[in-house]
Short mmCIF file of C-alpha atoms in Angstrom, two decimals:
data_model
loop_
_atom_site.label_atom_id
_atom_site.label_comp_id
_atom_site.label_asym_id
_atom_site.label_seq_id
_atom_site.Cartn_x
_atom_site.Cartn_y
_atom_site.Cartn_z
CA MET A 1 -1.04 -28.40 -16.43
CA PRO A 2 0.08 -29.32 -12.88
CA GLU A 3 0.64 -26.39 -10.52
CA LEU A 4 4.27 -25.81 -9.60
CA THR A 5 5.61 -25.57 -6.08
CA PRO A 6 7.10 -22.16 -5.15
CA GLU A 7 10.61 -23.60 -5.59
CA GLU A 8 9.78 -25.13 -8.97
CA ARG A 9 8.17 -21.91 -10.16
CA ALA A 10 11.19 -19.83 -9.09
CA THR A 11 13.52 -22.18 -10.98
CA ARG A 12 11.36 -22.10 -14.10
CA ARG A 13 11.04 -18.31 -13.89
CA ASP A 14 14.83 -18.04 -13.99
CA ALA A 15 14.97 -20.25 -17.07
CA VAL A 16 12.11 -18.39 -18.76
CA GLY A 17 13.84 -15.09 -18.05
CA GLU A 18 17.11 -16.31 -19.58
CA LEU A 19 15.31 -17.48 -22.71
CA GLY A 20 13.39 -14.22 -22.89
CA ALA A 21 16.60 -12.19 -22.70
CA ALA A 22 18.18 -14.30 -25.46
CA LEU A 23 15.09 -13.91 -27.66
CA ARG A 24 15.04 -10.15 -27.14
CA GLU A 25 18.64 -10.06 -28.36
CA LEU A 26 17.57 -12.15 -31.36
CA VAL A 27 14.62 -9.88 -32.18
CA ASP A 28 16.83 -6.80 -31.91
CA ALA A 29 19.34 -8.36 -34.30
CA ALA A 30 16.54 -9.46 -36.65
CA VAL A 31 15.14 -5.93 -37.04
CA ARG A 32 18.57 -4.31 -37.43
CA THR A 33 20.42 -6.82 -39.61
CA GLU A 34 21.72 -6.08 -43.09
CA VAL A 35 23.48 -9.43 -43.61
CA PRO A 36 23.60 -10.98 -47.12
CA LEU A 37 20.73 -13.09 -48.45
CA ASP A 38 22.46 -16.39 -47.77
CA ARG A 39 22.85 -15.49 -44.08
CA LEU A 40 19.19 -14.50 -43.93
CA ALA A 41 18.28 -17.93 -45.29
CA GLU A 42 20.48 -19.65 -42.68
CA ALA A 43 18.87 -17.59 -39.92
CA THR A 44 15.39 -18.47 -41.20
CA THR A 45 16.18 -22.19 -41.02
CA ALA A 46 17.64 -21.84 -37.52
CA ALA A 47 14.60 -19.86 -36.35
CA ARG A 48 12.23 -22.56 -37.60
CA GLU A 49 14.27 -25.23 -35.81
CA LEU A 50 14.03 -23.24 -32.57
CA THR A 51 10.29 -22.84 -33.07
CA ALA A 52 9.90 -26.62 -33.48
CA LEU A 53 11.87 -27.19 -30.26
CA LEU A 54 9.71 -24.83 -28.20
CA ALA A 55 6.48 -26.04 -29.83
CA GLU A 56 6.90 -29.58 -28.43
CA ASP A 57 4.66 -28.59 -25.50
CA LEU A 58 2.44 -25.53 -25.89
CA ARG A 59 -0.28 -24.00 -23.73
CA GLU A 60 -3.69 -23.32 -25.22
CA VAL A 61 -4.19 -19.66 -26.11
CA HIS A 62 -6.31 -18.98 -22.97
CA GLU A 63 -4.21 -21.10 -20.62
CA ILE A 64 -2.20 -19.26 -17.95
CA ALA A 65 1.54 -19.89 -17.85
CA SER A 66 2.87 -21.98 -14.98
CA VAL A 67 5.23 -19.14 -14.04
CA ASP A 68 2.39 -16.61 -13.69
CA ASP A 69 0.39 -15.63 -10.61
CA PRO A 70 -3.00 -14.41 -11.86
CA ASP A 71 -4.17 -13.55 -8.34
CA SER A 72 -1.51 -10.87 -7.93
CA GLY A 73 -1.17 -9.96 -11.62
CA GLN A 74 2.37 -11.26 -12.16
CA ARG A 75 2.64 -12.05 -15.89
CA TRP A 76 5.98 -13.48 -16.99
CA TYR A 77 5.14 -12.97 -20.67
CA SER A 78 3.66 -9.47 -20.41
CA PRO A 79 4.47 -7.46 -23.56
CA VAL A 80 5.38 -4.52 -21.32
CA TYR A 81 7.54 -5.96 -18.56
CA GLY A 82 7.55 -9.76 -18.95
CA PRO A 83 11.01 -11.30 -18.43
CA GLY A 84 10.03 -14.13 -20.79
CA SER A 85 8.59 -11.97 -23.54
CA PRO A 86 10.67 -11.46 -26.70
CA VAL A 87 8.74 -8.28 -27.52
CA ALA A 88 8.71 -6.56 -24.09
CA PRO A 89 11.10 -3.57 -23.80
CA PRO A 90 11.09 -4.70 -20.84
CA MET A 91 10.03 -2.18 -18.19
CA ILE A 92 11.28 -2.51 -14.60
CA VAL A 93 8.61 -1.24 -12.19
CA GLU A 94 8.80 -0.32 -8.51
CA ASP A 95 5.53 -0.10 -6.57
CA PHE A 96 4.72 2.41 -3.82
CA PRO A 97 1.31 1.15 -2.68
CA ASP A 98 1.07 3.42 0.36
CA ASP A 99 0.64 6.47 -1.87
CA GLY A 100 -0.89 4.70 -4.90
CA ARG A 101 2.13 5.23 -7.12
CA CYS A 102 4.46 3.16 -9.28
CA VAL A 103 7.57 4.11 -11.21
CA GLY A 104 8.79 2.28 -14.30
CA HIS A 105 12.19 2.47 -15.96
CA VAL A 106 12.51 1.41 -19.58
CA THR A 107 14.63 1.87 -22.70
CA VAL A 108 12.77 1.14 -25.93
CA GLY A 109 14.71 -0.43 -28.79
CA LYS A 110 14.42 -0.71 -32.56
CA LYS A 111 11.79 -3.49 -32.53
CA LEU A 112 9.19 -0.99 -31.25
CA GLU A 113 10.01 1.83 -33.66
CA GLY A 114 7.35 3.98 -35.26
CA PRO A 115 8.69 6.96 -37.22
CA PRO A 116 12.44 6.58 -37.85
CA GLY A 117 14.32 6.78 -34.55
CA LEU A 118 11.16 7.27 -32.49
CA VAL A 119 9.08 5.02 -30.25
CA HIS A 120 5.78 3.99 -31.87
CA GLY A 121 2.88 6.03 -30.49
CA GLY A 122 0.92 2.89 -29.66
CA VAL A 123 3.84 1.65 -27.59
CA VAL A 124 3.94 4.94 -25.68
CA ALA A 125 0.24 4.48 -24.91
CA THR A 126 0.91 0.89 -23.80
CA LEU A 127 3.63 1.97 -21.38
CA LEU A 128 1.33 4.60 -19.90
CA ASP A 129 -1.60 2.19 -19.71
CA HIS A 130 0.49 -0.30 -17.77
CA VAL A 131 1.56 2.09 -15.01
CA LEU A 132 -1.93 3.58 -14.84
CA ALA A 133 -3.43 0.17 -14.06
CA ARG A 134 -0.54 -0.93 -11.89
CA SER A 135 -0.67 2.16 -9.66
CA ALA A 136 -4.26 1.25 -8.83
CA ARG A 137 -3.66 -2.49 -8.48
CA GLY A 138 -0.64 -1.95 -6.26
CA ALA A 139 -2.90 -0.05 -3.87
CA GLY A 140 -5.45 -2.89 -3.90
CA HIS A 141 -7.83 -1.61 -6.58
CA GLY A 142 -7.61 -3.93 -9.55
CA GLY A 143 -9.51 -3.28 -12.75
CA LEU A 144 -9.62 -3.23 -16.51
CA THR A 145 -9.05 -0.02 -18.47
CA ALA A 146 -12.42 1.48 -19.42
CA THR A 147 -11.14 4.72 -20.91
CA LEU A 148 -7.61 5.85 -21.76
CA SER A 149 -6.63 9.36 -22.78
CA VAL A 150 -3.09 9.97 -24.03
CA THR A 151 -1.49 13.33 -24.81
CA TYR A 152 1.75 13.24 -26.80
CA ARG A 153 3.79 16.30 -25.84
CA ARG A 154 7.09 15.59 -27.59
CA PRO A 155 8.64 12.80 -29.69
CA VAL A 156 9.98 9.87 -27.66
CA HIS A 157 13.35 8.68 -28.95
CA LEU A 158 14.57 5.09 -29.16
CA GLY A 159 17.50 4.06 -26.99
CA VAL A 160 16.87 6.74 -24.35
CA PRO A 161 16.32 5.66 -20.71
CA LEU A 162 12.75 6.64 -19.82
CA VAL A 163 10.83 7.01 -16.57
CA VAL A 164 7.08 6.32 -16.54
CA THR A 165 5.17 7.20 -13.36
CA GLY A 166 1.60 6.15 -12.55
CA GLN A 167 -0.44 7.79 -9.79
CA LEU A 168 -3.79 6.66 -8.41
CA LEU A 169 -6.01 9.72 -7.96
CA SER A 170 -9.32 8.45 -6.64
CA VAL A 171 -11.46 5.39 -6.00
CA GLU A 172 -15.25 5.38 -6.00
CA GLY A 173 -16.66 1.90 -5.55
CA ARG A 174 -15.39 -0.19 -8.45
CA ARG A 175 -14.12 2.86 -10.35
CA ALA A 176 -10.57 4.15 -10.02
CA THR A 177 -8.97 7.11 -11.78
CA ALA A 178 -5.22 7.37 -12.35
CA THR A 179 -2.76 9.59 -14.21
CA ALA A 180 0.64 8.82 -15.74
CA ARG A 181 3.62 10.77 -17.03
CA LEU A 182 6.54 9.77 -19.25
CA VAL A 183 9.87 11.63 -19.22
CA ALA A 184 13.48 11.03 -20.23
CA GLU A 185 15.61 9.96 -17.29
CA ASP A 186 18.11 12.75 -17.94
CA ASP A 187 15.41 15.43 -18.37
CA PRO A 188 12.72 14.75 -15.75
CA GLY A 189 11.28 18.25 -16.03
CA THR A 190 10.13 17.80 -19.63
CA THR A 191 6.95 15.78 -20.17
CA LEU A 192 7.09 13.65 -23.30
CA ALA A 193 3.65 12.08 -22.90
CA GLU A 194 0.94 11.83 -20.27
CA GLY A 195 -2.18 9.80 -19.78
CA GLU A 196 -5.31 9.43 -17.70
CA ALA A 197 -7.45 6.33 -17.31
CA LEU A 198 -10.66 5.13 -15.78
CA LEU A 199 -10.28 1.60 -14.43
CA ILE A 200 -13.26 -0.60 -13.61
CA ALA A 201 -12.83 -3.47 -11.15
CA LEU A 202 -14.75 -6.60 -12.08
CA ARG A 203 -17.17 -8.13 -9.64
CA ALA A 204 -16.05 -11.60 -8.58
CA GLU A 205 -18.82 -13.32 -10.52
CA ARG A 206 -18.12 -11.26 -13.65
CA ALA A 207 -14.39 -12.01 -13.40
CA SER A 208 -15.26 -15.71 -13.28
CA GLU A 209 -17.16 -15.32 -16.55
CA VAL A 210 -14.53 -13.18 -18.30
CA PHE A 211 -11.66 -15.48 -17.37
CA ALA A 212 -13.59 -18.76 -17.46
CA LYS A 213 -11.50 -20.19 -20.31
CA THR A 214 -8.34 -19.93 -18.23
CA GLY A 215 -9.66 -22.50 -15.75
CA ARG A 216 -8.05 -20.49 -12.95
CA ALA A 217 -9.13 -18.05 -10.26
CA VAL A 218 -8.05 -14.58 -11.40
CA GLY A 219 -8.12 -11.94 -8.67
CA ALA A 220 -5.80 -9.20 -9.92
CA TRP A 221 -8.50 -7.48 -11.97
CA THR A 222 -11.13 -7.35 -9.23
CA SER A 223 -11.65 -4.82 -6.45
CA LYS A 224 -9.77 -7.17 -4.10
CA ALA A 225 -6.59 -7.34 -6.14
CA ALA A 226 -3.42 -8.21 -4.30
CA ARG A 227 -0.26 -6.23 -4.68
CA SER A 228 1.76 -7.37 -7.72
#
């Protein structure tokens, strides 16, 4: 796949984001619909036609998207925040690298439901895991999650604007420790869930092995990660 110029990548990112938004609307409708059987059949046919259109040129499973920047960790199809992902909530994150902190805003819809009306517990853990890693990476300490501890304080409701904050606590060599907290935007004093993680930065040679199938240099998960 030829590498895009910055201008080409920006243009494609806009298009990918528009498609992603449309697909998120489609997924939301698909998990909430109660239309008659004949309309379900029509929708199934239309979905397969759309799949055939997009499948005309596919990346291999390990290939990095042309809109991504693996050196800084920008992933346009991230299941947490990716503008192009049909399954992402998506989360909007602001980084504060000077104090090792990041703040995410997200509203989780029906497609990520666990118990009726509530966000799936695994999704809550995923949201926390993302800001835990991002708080470290934003401060220049990339790494993969080695351990993740999640405490669920209260049920997290669908359709409620949430704030998820990650805070880098310490760095010792390739090891970084971070904490995260999830609250409702309109009730910031009540903790709904919290997490703590140990993140291990890969050595450059190990990163080359782990990400060898991508065929690209991947720097965001090493100790020299750039700000995303």
